[in-house]
XYZ file of C-alpha atoms in Angstrom:
693
model
C -47.159 -58.705 190.826
C -45.420 -58.523 187.433
C -42.936 -61.205 188.489
C -45.746 -63.477 189.654
C -47.618 -62.988 186.362
C -44.516 -63.801 184.323
C -43.842 -66.854 186.462
C -47.410 -68.067 185.939
C -47.033 -67.478 182.203
C -43.830 -69.531 182.130
C -45.393 -72.368 184.127
C -48.359 -72.405 181.750
C -46.078 -72.685 178.717
C -44.240 -75.574 180.378
C -47.525 -77.271 181.213
C -48.712 -76.905 177.628
C -45.488 -78.478 176.364
C -45.815 -81.392 178.756
C -49.486 -81.886 177.890
C -48.676 -81.838 174.185
C -46.012 -84.503 174.679
C -48.722 -86.714 176.180
C -50.971 -86.305 173.128
C -48.763 -86.328 170.013
C -46.307 -88.850 168.609
C -42.530 -88.509 169.275
C -41.918 -85.815 166.657
C -40.472 -82.355 167.248
C -42.541 -80.816 164.455
C -45.711 -82.421 165.720
C -44.967 -81.438 169.325
C -44.522 -77.785 168.345
C -47.720 -77.752 166.301
C -49.769 -79.494 168.986
C -48.355 -77.182 171.669
C -49.356 -74.125 169.635
C -52.857 -75.488 169.135
C -53.273 -76.320 172.829
C -51.881 -72.912 173.814
C -54.374 -71.054 171.622
C -57.316 -73.364 172.266
C -56.893 -73.334 176.053
C -56.703 -69.547 176.262
C -59.632 -69.042 173.900
C -62.088 -71.238 175.767
C -60.869 -69.817 179.102
C -61.539 -66.327 177.767
C -65.099 -67.212 176.815
C -65.770 -68.481 180.340
C -64.110 -65.541 182.138
C -66.086 -63.095 179.991
C -69.340 -64.687 181.148
C -68.149 -64.202 184.743
C -67.081 -60.556 184.155
C -63.442 -61.484 184.865
C -61.899 -60.651 181.487
C -59.577 -58.012 182.946
C -58.647 -59.945 186.106
C -55.065 -61.237 186.042
C -55.379 -63.777 188.867
C -58.425 -65.361 187.232
C -56.491 -65.901 184.006
C -53.464 -67.218 185.882
C -55.531 -69.985 187.485
C -58.289 -70.792 184.991
C -56.072 -71.211 181.946
C -54.707 -74.523 183.299
C -58.123 -76.177 183.281
C -58.715 -76.670 179.509
C -55.377 -78.410 178.738
C -55.947 -80.722 181.708
C -59.356 -81.695 180.339
C -57.979 -82.127 176.820
C -55.180 -84.361 178.080
C -57.728 -86.526 179.887
C -60.010 -86.737 176.831
C -57.172 -87.704 174.495
C -55.948 -90.326 176.967
C -59.325 -92.007 176.535
C -59.991 -91.626 172.806
C -56.421 -91.722 171.437
C -53.942 -92.788 174.142
C -50.258 -92.028 173.647
C -48.012 -94.710 175.122
C -44.609 -93.572 173.867
C -42.832 -91.282 176.305
C -40.320 -88.798 174.875
C -38.377 -85.716 175.914
C -38.946 -82.648 173.706
C -35.672 -81.104 174.915
C -33.620 -84.135 173.863
C -35.469 -84.171 170.570
C -34.546 -80.506 169.938
C -30.856 -81.367 170.373
C -31.175 -84.455 168.175
C -32.946 -82.593 165.363
C -30.439 -79.727 165.520
C -27.576 -82.144 164.892
C -29.596 -83.831 162.126
C -30.175 -80.453 160.439
C -26.442 -79.730 160.533
C -25.683 -83.101 158.927
C -28.351 -82.462 156.304
C -26.859 -79.118 155.301
C -23.238 -80.233 154.977
C -24.236 -83.342 153.019
C -25.825 -81.328 150.212
C -24.271 -80.468 146.866
C -22.493 -77.157 146.371
C -25.547 -75.839 144.552
C -27.948 -76.820 147.341
C -25.659 -75.452 150.060
C -25.569 -72.132 148.202
C -29.326 -72.130 147.648
C -30.194 -72.971 151.239
C -27.416 -70.801 152.639
C -28.802 -67.693 150.968
C -32.319 -68.496 152.167
C -31.287 -69.299 155.747
C -29.206 -66.106 156.012
C -32.090 -64.001 154.663
C -34.637 -65.581 157.005
C -32.279 -65.112 159.969
C -31.804 -61.405 159.220
C -35.530 -60.925 158.707
C -36.343 -62.895 161.856
C -34.035 -60.852 164.088
C -35.227 -57.563 162.572
C -38.881 -58.476 162.944
C -38.411 -59.617 166.536
C -36.850 -56.267 167.455
C -39.709 -54.439 165.742
C -42.261 -56.527 167.631
C -40.633 -55.857 170.993
C -39.761 -52.184 170.663
C -42.297 -50.498 168.362
C -45.965 -49.776 169.033
C -48.734 -51.293 166.895
C -50.102 -49.004 164.186
C -52.255 -50.984 161.736
C -55.384 -49.190 160.528
C -57.896 -51.855 161.600
C -56.217 -52.160 164.996
C -56.405 -48.426 165.589
C -60.121 -48.328 164.759
C -61.322 -51.723 165.928
C -59.153 -54.710 166.819
C -56.931 -53.332 169.593
C -59.497 -50.718 170.515
C -61.952 -53.402 171.567
C -59.277 -55.399 173.429
C -58.700 -52.444 175.769
C -62.453 -51.951 176.120
C -62.877 -55.603 177.111
C -60.142 -55.318 179.739
C -61.642 -52.128 181.188
C -65.198 -53.460 181.140
C -64.249 -56.901 182.472
C -66.259 -58.683 179.787
C -66.285 -59.252 176.038
C -70.025 -58.701 175.838
C -71.418 -56.618 172.978
C -71.369 -52.926 173.945
C -71.840 -50.942 170.719
C -68.522 -49.541 169.524
C -67.903 -46.705 167.100
C -66.360 -48.963 164.462
C -68.435 -51.901 163.237
C -65.466 -54.288 163.624
C -65.459 -53.819 167.389
C -68.633 -55.790 168.021
C -68.915 -57.946 164.906
C -65.470 -59.526 164.539
C -64.947 -62.892 166.252
C -63.455 -62.495 169.710
C -61.217 -65.550 169.977
C -57.982 -63.736 169.130
C -58.869 -61.061 171.704
C -58.672 -63.665 174.459
C -55.072 -64.516 173.512
C -54.114 -60.849 173.284
C -55.683 -60.084 176.668
C -53.979 -63.048 178.328
C -50.597 -62.165 176.809
C -50.948 -58.524 177.863
C -51.983 -59.236 181.449
C -49.509 -62.058 182.081
C -46.548 -60.003 180.853
C -47.225 -57.197 183.303
C -49.363 -55.178 180.875
C -46.655 -55.048 178.197
C -48.413 -53.430 175.235
C -46.394 -55.186 172.556
C -47.538 -58.542 173.939
C -50.653 -57.880 171.839
C -48.448 -58.957 168.901
C -47.354 -62.244 170.500
C -49.881 -64.533 168.814
C -49.251 -62.908 165.428
C -45.471 -63.189 165.580
C -45.710 -66.722 166.950
C -48.044 -67.612 164.078
C -45.317 -66.690 161.576
C -42.881 -69.265 162.966
C -45.453 -71.966 163.661
C -46.729 -71.751 160.084
C -43.198 -72.384 158.831
C -43.009 -75.463 161.058
C -46.336 -76.777 159.760
C -45.384 -76.138 156.126
C -42.224 -78.153 156.771
C -44.299 -80.907 158.356
C -46.869 -81.053 155.537
C -44.082 -81.201 152.958
C -42.564 -84.088 154.916
C -45.845 -85.968 154.719
C -46.301 -85.328 150.995
C -42.719 -86.176 149.976
C -42.076 -89.093 152.360
C -39.650 -87.143 154.544
C -37.478 -85.519 151.874
C -35.581 -82.899 153.852
C -34.474 -80.808 150.877
C -38.038 -80.386 149.637
C -39.389 -79.691 153.128
C -36.740 -77.140 154.084
C -37.082 -75.378 150.731
C -40.849 -75.046 151.183
C -40.568 -73.730 154.734
C -37.790 -71.242 153.917
C -39.583 -70.092 150.769
C -42.794 -69.457 152.676
C -40.812 -67.436 155.214
C -39.998 -65.151 152.257
C -43.564 -64.850 150.935
C -44.028 -61.100 151.274
C -47.672 -60.904 152.333
C -46.898 -63.417 155.070
C -43.692 -61.990 156.525
C -45.048 -58.415 156.510
C -47.749 -59.349 159.034
C -45.258 -60.919 161.446
C -44.760 -57.510 163.114
C -48.418 -56.465 163.118
C -51.654 -57.191 164.940
C -53.536 -58.065 161.743
C -55.517 -61.268 161.956
C -54.796 -62.972 158.626
C -51.446 -64.419 159.691
C -53.105 -66.150 162.655
C -55.722 -67.604 160.314
C -52.890 -68.933 158.121
C -51.311 -70.602 161.168
C -54.536 -72.309 162.237
C -55.229 -73.416 158.656
C -51.743 -74.880 158.300
C -52.263 -76.862 161.541
C -55.506 -78.251 160.140
C -53.828 -79.291 156.892
C -50.905 -80.871 158.739
C -53.165 -83.122 160.792
C -55.188 -84.103 157.707
C -52.094 -85.069 155.718
C -50.610 -86.858 158.729
C -53.787 -88.882 159.072
C -53.399 -90.057 155.479
C -49.923 -91.350 156.307
C -50.686 -92.942 159.686
C -54.459 -93.573 159.770
C -54.332 -92.778 163.499
C -57.571 -91.366 164.907
C -55.751 -88.790 167.059
C -55.152 -86.741 163.919
C -58.836 -86.661 163.076
C -59.533 -85.216 166.525
C -56.655 -82.733 166.322
C -57.870 -81.699 162.866
C -61.356 -81.140 164.327
C -59.856 -79.033 167.133
C -58.013 -76.974 164.504
C -61.250 -76.600 162.538
C -63.167 -75.272 165.537
C -60.421 -72.809 166.435
C -59.850 -71.503 162.913
C -63.562 -70.993 162.220
C -63.887 -69.171 165.518
C -60.984 -66.919 164.564
C -62.386 -65.299 161.433
C -65.487 -65.713 159.309
C -63.430 -65.563 156.098
C -62.569 -69.196 156.814
C -65.936 -69.820 155.149
C -64.229 -69.024 151.847
C -61.716 -71.774 152.599
C -64.311 -74.466 153.272
C -64.432 -75.757 149.657
C -60.629 -75.935 149.602
C -60.444 -77.733 152.947
C -63.159 -80.137 151.803
C -61.106 -81.025 148.727
C -58.106 -81.794 150.932
C -60.335 -83.885 153.209
C -61.474 -85.916 150.191
C -57.858 -86.813 149.443
C -56.628 -87.334 153.002
C -59.644 -88.785 154.824
C -62.585 -89.679 152.620
C -60.831 -91.786 149.970
C -58.747 -94.727 151.091
C -55.236 -95.331 149.782
C -54.306 -98.149 147.478
C -52.390 -101.143 148.764
C -48.958 -102.549 148.083
C -46.969 -100.808 145.387
C -49.942 -98.620 144.531
C -50.407 -97.264 148.032
C -49.854 -93.675 146.856
C -52.764 -93.944 144.447
C -56.268 -93.148 145.541
C -59.209 -95.498 145.328
C -62.946 -95.002 145.242
C -63.371 -96.854 148.536
C -64.946 -94.470 151.046
C -63.487 -94.407 154.552
C -66.819 -94.130 156.354
C -65.544 -94.708 159.922
C -63.032 -91.861 159.570
C -65.668 -89.559 158.071
C -68.024 -90.292 160.976
C -65.347 -89.676 163.635
C -64.132 -86.489 161.989
C -67.685 -85.199 161.530
C -68.673 -85.779 165.163
C -65.433 -84.222 166.413
C -65.909 -81.151 164.215
C -69.439 -80.621 165.537
C -68.208 -80.794 169.147
C -65.280 -78.429 168.536
C -67.480 -76.079 166.528
C -69.826 -75.763 169.494
C -66.985 -75.170 171.963
C -64.604 -72.927 170.016
C -66.617 -71.385 167.163
C -70.129 -70.507 168.315
C -69.109 -68.542 171.459
C -66.840 -66.252 169.419
C -69.685 -63.865 168.546
C -71.552 -65.204 165.500
C -74.701 -65.944 167.506
C -74.677 -62.468 169.061
C -74.296 -60.911 165.611
C -77.436 -62.694 164.479
C -79.281 -61.423 167.545
C -78.131 -57.810 167.104
C -77.713 -57.405 163.337
C -79.705 -60.306 161.926
C -76.627 -61.772 160.231
C -73.619 -63.760 161.563
C -71.155 -61.381 159.874
C -72.479 -57.969 160.840
C -74.696 -55.006 159.935
C -76.241 -54.547 156.471
C -73.935 -51.623 155.645
C -70.824 -53.770 155.926
C -72.424 -56.550 153.910
C -73.295 -54.208 151.052
C -69.812 -52.731 151.142
C -67.849 -55.983 151.206
C -69.979 -58.734 149.699
C -71.550 -59.975 146.485
C -74.505 -57.609 146.917
C -72.541 -54.876 145.153
C -72.610 -56.976 141.990
C -75.926 -58.813 142.275
C -77.867 -55.599 142.958
C -77.061 -54.459 139.424
C -77.623 -57.361 137.067
C -78.059 -60.358 139.341
C -75.766 -63.372 139.385
C -74.898 -62.953 135.724
C -73.296 -59.634 136.563
C -71.605 -61.224 139.589
C -70.033 -63.814 137.286
C -68.808 -61.086 134.948
C -67.429 -58.824 137.666
C -65.991 -61.719 139.671
C -64.225 -62.949 136.542
C -62.716 -59.491 136.184
C -61.490 -59.798 139.748
C -59.803 -63.111 138.924
C -57.820 -61.342 136.219
C -57.173 -58.301 138.421
C -55.693 -60.395 141.215
C -53.718 -62.443 138.683
C -52.239 -59.184 137.393
C -51.466 -58.086 140.958
C -49.563 -61.322 141.543
C -47.218 -60.621 138.645
C -45.197 -57.956 140.413
C -41.731 -57.764 141.893
C -43.123 -56.707 145.246
C -40.455 -55.783 147.718
C -37.975 -55.099 144.930
C -40.126 -52.287 143.590
C -39.810 -50.418 146.870
C -36.687 -48.922 145.277
C -36.646 -46.932 142.048
C -34.623 -49.349 139.930
C -36.830 -52.233 141.032
C -39.942 -50.264 140.127
C -38.548 -49.564 136.651
C -37.723 -53.242 136.130
C -41.188 -54.195 137.364
C -42.865 -51.702 135.038
C -40.908 -52.978 132.055
C -41.688 -56.608 132.900
C -45.425 -55.858 132.930
C -45.615 -53.976 129.607
C -46.809 -57.093 127.697
C -49.526 -57.701 130.313
C -50.796 -54.126 130.118
C -50.767 -54.341 126.306
C -52.689 -57.617 126.398
C -55.364 -56.191 128.694
C -55.822 -53.228 126.387
C -56.135 -55.399 123.278
C -58.627 -57.741 124.934
C -60.620 -54.743 126.217
C -61.168 -56.286 129.641
C -61.681 -52.810 131.184
C -60.125 -53.870 134.472
C -59.432 -50.305 135.556
C -62.439 -48.653 133.946
C -65.183 -50.841 135.434
C -65.484 -50.001 139.134
C -68.888 -51.266 140.280
C -67.362 -54.323 142.006
C -64.327 -52.571 143.483
C -63.764 -51.002 146.897
C -60.909 -49.005 145.363
C -60.590 -48.990 141.549
C -58.012 -51.357 140.059
C -54.836 -49.761 138.756
C -51.838 -51.189 136.920
C -49.733 -48.813 139.045
C -51.005 -49.297 142.597
C -50.331 -46.600 145.165
C -47.048 -46.987 147.017
C -48.868 -47.466 150.336
C -50.805 -50.385 148.871
C -47.992 -52.442 147.363
C -45.538 -51.505 150.103
C -47.761 -52.473 153.018
C -49.840 -55.223 151.353
C -47.758 -57.092 148.785
C -48.539 -60.519 147.348
C -46.172 -63.514 147.198
C -43.388 -61.859 145.253
C -41.391 -63.627 142.547
C -41.859 -67.088 144.066
C -45.555 -66.869 143.234
C -45.614 -66.081 139.524
C -42.214 -67.576 138.632
C -42.438 -70.941 140.421
C -45.665 -71.722 142.295
C -48.220 -71.070 139.559
C -46.228 -72.740 136.748
C -45.795 -75.842 138.929
C -49.469 -75.706 139.901
C -50.653 -75.891 136.293
C -48.115 -78.597 135.447
C -49.582 -80.690 138.289
C -53.197 -79.806 137.470
C -52.872 -80.941 133.845
C -50.988 -84.108 134.768
C -47.627 -83.156 133.277
C -46.114 -83.611 136.731
C -48.028 -86.545 138.165
C -48.819 -86.302 141.869
C -52.271 -87.022 143.341
C -51.569 -84.857 146.396
C -50.608 -81.866 144.279
C -53.573 -82.315 141.951
C -55.944 -81.980 144.901
C -53.899 -79.059 146.257
C -54.176 -77.358 142.863
C -57.947 -77.654 142.929
C -58.022 -76.402 146.516
C -55.867 -73.367 145.708
C -57.877 -72.404 142.637
C -61.129 -72.720 144.593
C -59.867 -70.278 147.211
C -58.598 -67.910 144.526
C -62.044 -67.970 142.939
C -63.767 -67.552 146.313
C -61.776 -64.393 147.039
C -62.507 -63.040 143.574
C -66.256 -63.679 143.429
C -67.266 -63.218 147.065
C -66.315 -59.555 147.507
C -65.350 -56.450 145.513
C -61.779 -55.951 144.331
C -59.616 -54.598 147.137
C -56.018 -53.350 146.680
C -55.292 -54.549 150.246
C -56.317 -58.114 149.304
C -52.731 -59.361 149.254
C -53.073 -60.203 152.937
C -56.038 -62.500 152.254
C -53.910 -64.625 149.922
C -51.720 -65.779 152.804
C -54.021 -68.750 153.280
C -53.885 -69.455 149.541
C -50.122 -69.412 149.923
C -50.242 -72.275 152.432
C -51.577 -74.455 149.602
C -49.370 -72.847 146.969
C -45.968 -73.166 148.627
C -46.335 -76.954 148.734
C -45.941 -77.083 144.951
C -42.274 -76.231 145.441
C -41.744 -79.805 146.645
C -42.107 -80.834 142.988
C -38.680 -79.307 142.356
C -37.191 -82.188 144.346
C -39.419 -85.165 143.602
C -39.403 -85.663 139.833
C -37.025 -86.466 136.981
C -35.297 -83.099 136.881
C -34.869 -82.813 140.614
C -32.620 -80.117 142.011
C -31.048 -82.843 144.151
C -29.451 -84.590 141.184
C -25.919 -83.606 140.229
C -25.288 -82.780 136.602
C -28.970 -82.672 135.673
C -31.209 -79.793 134.648
C -28.593 -77.000 134.634
C -31.126 -74.595 133.137
C -33.693 -75.376 135.852
C -31.089 -75.004 138.607
C -29.989 -71.654 137.211
C -33.571 -70.460 136.916
C -34.505 -71.552 140.448
C -31.288 -70.032 141.786
C -31.985 -66.651 140.205
C -35.589 -66.678 141.390
C -34.504 -67.568 144.931
C -31.860 -64.827 145.103
C -34.346 -62.247 143.799
C -36.909 -63.493 146.343
C -34.393 -63.073 149.174
C -33.495 -59.538 148.068
C -37.185 -58.674 147.702
C -37.963 -59.958 151.199
C -35.111 -57.989 152.760
C -36.212 -54.821 150.980
C -39.830 -55.421 152.020
C -38.763 -55.499 155.673
C -36.135 -52.752 155.567
C -38.378 -50.415 153.544
C -41.660 -51.238 155.268
C -43.167 -47.750 155.257
C -45.312 -48.305 158.325
C -42.563 -49.874 160.472
C -39.109 -48.857 159.234
C -36.198 -50.508 161.082
C -33.865 -47.780 159.727
C -34.221 -44.194 158.566
C -35.465 -44.437 154.969
C -37.982 -43.086 152.466
C -37.672 -39.665 154.078
C -38.979 -41.056 157.377
C -37.417 -41.758 160.749
C -36.914 -45.296 161.961
C -39.831 -46.824 163.876
C -37.482 -47.121 166.844
C -37.045 -43.328 166.869
C -40.631 -42.327 166.102
C -42.795 -41.150 168.977
C -45.925 -43.039 169.945
C -48.675 -40.862 168.418
C -46.898 -40.137 165.082
C -46.153 -43.861 164.786
C -49.765 -44.845 165.365
C -51.181 -42.219 163.004
C -48.657 -42.683 160.173
C -51.467 -43.741 157.802
C -53.417 -40.570 158.628
C -50.813 -37.813 159.123
C -53.447 -35.090 158.931
C -54.732 -36.092 162.400
C -51.319 -36.432 164.085
C -51.205 -32.911 165.550
C -54.761 -33.187 166.846
C -53.965 -36.425 168.650
C -50.726 -35.024 170.073
C -52.652 -32.095 171.499
C -55.299 -34.410 172.926
C -52.580 -36.472 174.587
C -51.058 -33.308 176.037
C -54.303 -31.869 177.419
C -56.077 -34.958 178.751
C -54.711 -36.695 181.890
C -53.905 -40.420 181.633
C -56.576 -41.257 184.204
C -59.398 -39.235 182.614
C -62.740 -40.554 181.381
C -63.525 -39.337 177.855
C -66.763 -39.570 175.874
C -66.082 -40.048 172.158
C -68.321 -38.492 169.527
C -66.151 -40.013 166.785
C -67.064 -41.929 163.626
C -66.367 -45.344 162.078
C -62.950 -44.548 160.524
C -61.526 -42.585 163.450
C -58.457 -43.947 165.236
C -59.505 -44.456 168.853
C -56.759 -46.740 170.159
C -54.088 -43.962 170.405
C -56.431 -41.998 172.670
C -56.071 -44.498 175.536
C -52.635 -43.086 176.265
C -49.206 -44.600 176.760
C -50.355 -46.778 179.663
C -53.767 -47.584 178.134
C -55.262 -46.073 181.269
C -57.759 -43.519 179.918
C -61.350 -44.629 180.013
C -62.974 -44.081 176.593
C -66.753 -44.255 176.274
C -68.143 -44.335 172.705
C -71.430 -42.444 172.529
C -71.899 -42.818 168.754
C -72.187 -46.607 168.274
C -72.154 -47.757 164.673
C -75.536 -47.147 162.994
C -77.239 -46.548 166.357
C -78.644 -43.332 167.895
C -76.437 -40.965 169.869
C -76.099 -41.958 173.521
C -76.131 -39.504 176.438
C -72.810 -38.628 178.032
C -72.498 -40.774 181.190
C -72.255 -39.043 184.577
C -68.710 -38.610 185.845
C -67.213 -38.107 182.378
C -64.315 -35.635 182.364
C -64.039 -34.746 178.663
C -65.906 -34.951 175.390
C -64.000 -35.374 172.104
C -66.014 -34.937 168.939
C -65.624 -34.339 165.228
C -67.207 -31.059 164.223
C -67.901 -31.799 160.566
C -69.725 -34.975 161.453
C -71.488 -34.084 164.688
C -72.456 -30.447 164.163
C -76.115 -31.455 164.263
C -75.613 -33.634 167.331
C -73.605 -31.281 169.537
C -73.775 -27.530 169.908
C -70.132 -26.310 169.882
C -69.308 -24.020 172.781
C -66.922 -21.054 172.689
C -64.803 -22.815 175.312
C -64.334 -25.969 173.189
C -60.721 -26.505 172.127
C -59.966 -27.118 168.451
C -57.362 -29.855 168.450
C -55.794 -28.896 165.149
C -56.456 -31.440 162.398
C -54.610 -30.448 159.218
C -57.554 -30.142 156.820
C -55.326 -28.954 153.954
C -53.417 -32.223 153.349
C -54.018 -33.874 149.987
C -53.967 -37.510 148.919
C -55.281 -38.955 152.192
C -56.811 -42.433 151.998
C -59.484 -41.155 154.409
C -59.616 -37.460 155.236
C -59.465 -36.621 158.955
C -62.278 -34.879 160.780
C -61.973 -31.507 162.516
C -61.695 -32.653 166.125
C -62.697 -30.653 169.204
C -62.247 -31.241 172.923
C -64.667 -30.107 175.627
C -63.908 -30.196 179.345
C -67.017 -31.312 181.210
C -65.908 -30.782 184.793
């Protein structure tokens, strides 16, 4: 059965590649991007349909049904945007490989050094991350409480219907990514690490799209495009999620696809890119509701690429005030259709029905939205506290993340930031003292777990991207494309700052901002003091060289000293490859490790367990090594306690939380949570196990 599933998976990938070749132009970059979009879009819409038929956990249904959407899409595109040029992707791979070799050897000594260091670093990181993806279990906090927890529930239940989970994320988060994780898991013979496939794939596809967008902006300058792609591969917040099951990296991939098709439309004026952009829009909005914060930024890019027509003749790069109404109409209609097919079924409508809001229950809204500021002073207070957040995040960006994982790097980082700390004190901004619009109070010295696991962009961000951004914004470096990108980036920065309280984990949300930001690095190759010119701008070349080397070292240290997934023994911890399953999954909450180990020892893999746990409890590790235990939550988020279903073998509950809900029996087994540990992000409960039959 496993062999048949793998064979079906391989055939599907081949079919997607062939279908993509019938939709896109003869371009390797475009073929890869279109294939990724068709892969994700086909699985997502198949998952919605199988869920309605209670076939979510049925392998044969996936194996057959997943071929239907790409077939329909190929037919639709053959009618609305026919592709008449036949090409072979395999031959194109060989051709582009030889072209890349010629490009590298033709560069100056400086450029060969610069790109050589970056390529070597990305190769080491890529191999290391791939090994971590394949041979270490997932252990991200949100996955342990919600994201992966619900995926297993959907497989066991046979449907993605709302069922009332312990953690509010289980029922409220959009379900599109779950379909891809379920398909990947089932078609690889129930290989647990296949849950990470879409996330790791998103890392590489985003690099391809960044390369492609840079090509469109710079008129196919390879040096600028390769530098952007390689630099983004070293953005720390981005590369850290390549080994996880966190959802932000997938959002960045979908967003980058959308931007690629918009910029390609501006170059070609071919309608196929409007429709592919609409498909990207529907998929990305169905992936995560935080795309709402990107809507102003995307709209700004649409103004430049679609709404305003280009000039003619020698002024074709300039923009005019002539509105491209036909393109706007086609894009608008296509977005509405794709929104209905890929966005609405993801769970927003059900959230409105259950919670009265498309995002989720009132508790989560008060915790993570503007209500925390507007409830105490209205929108005037929101403006004040949001403005503080702008400065807080700006301060967080100016850090040598990655490098400060080691002592000497931390000392250098602390010394570099002394003027910033002094300035904040003199201006009396009270960034760390005012906490009403903060999930966790701001600190100039963030906890190691925060900056190690959730860094920002590293040195590329504050040393290159933002200086170039402001040079483009104020017209010192003239480029219409970059001026609109600057506005788009700043709008997203503001949206993240004003829409929710300050969060020390927010580095991961700035991945999407980074997709806009990394494109400013093309300016290093397109103006008077270009890095391509021999004998020019020695100071700039030295500066960029130093920044790049530091960025490479920082990225390597970020991966090698990633506290939650160490490839080697370090920081007083064993390598992730040597760490057992339960300790690996509970690394963020070591006080519960012994309790979970005892649970795993006492409860058979095939048992049915009722869970009297709470919102922050890690439930995913309790499914067991083969994900075969049946877990039934009886304390759904903000809902009354449910009765224990007949046929349940065990009850696991947290004494401190459920003492009024359950009467502990003398025969209940205390699982052994270490209640004496200090400094926990969230303190573990005192867990008990009761055998019911």
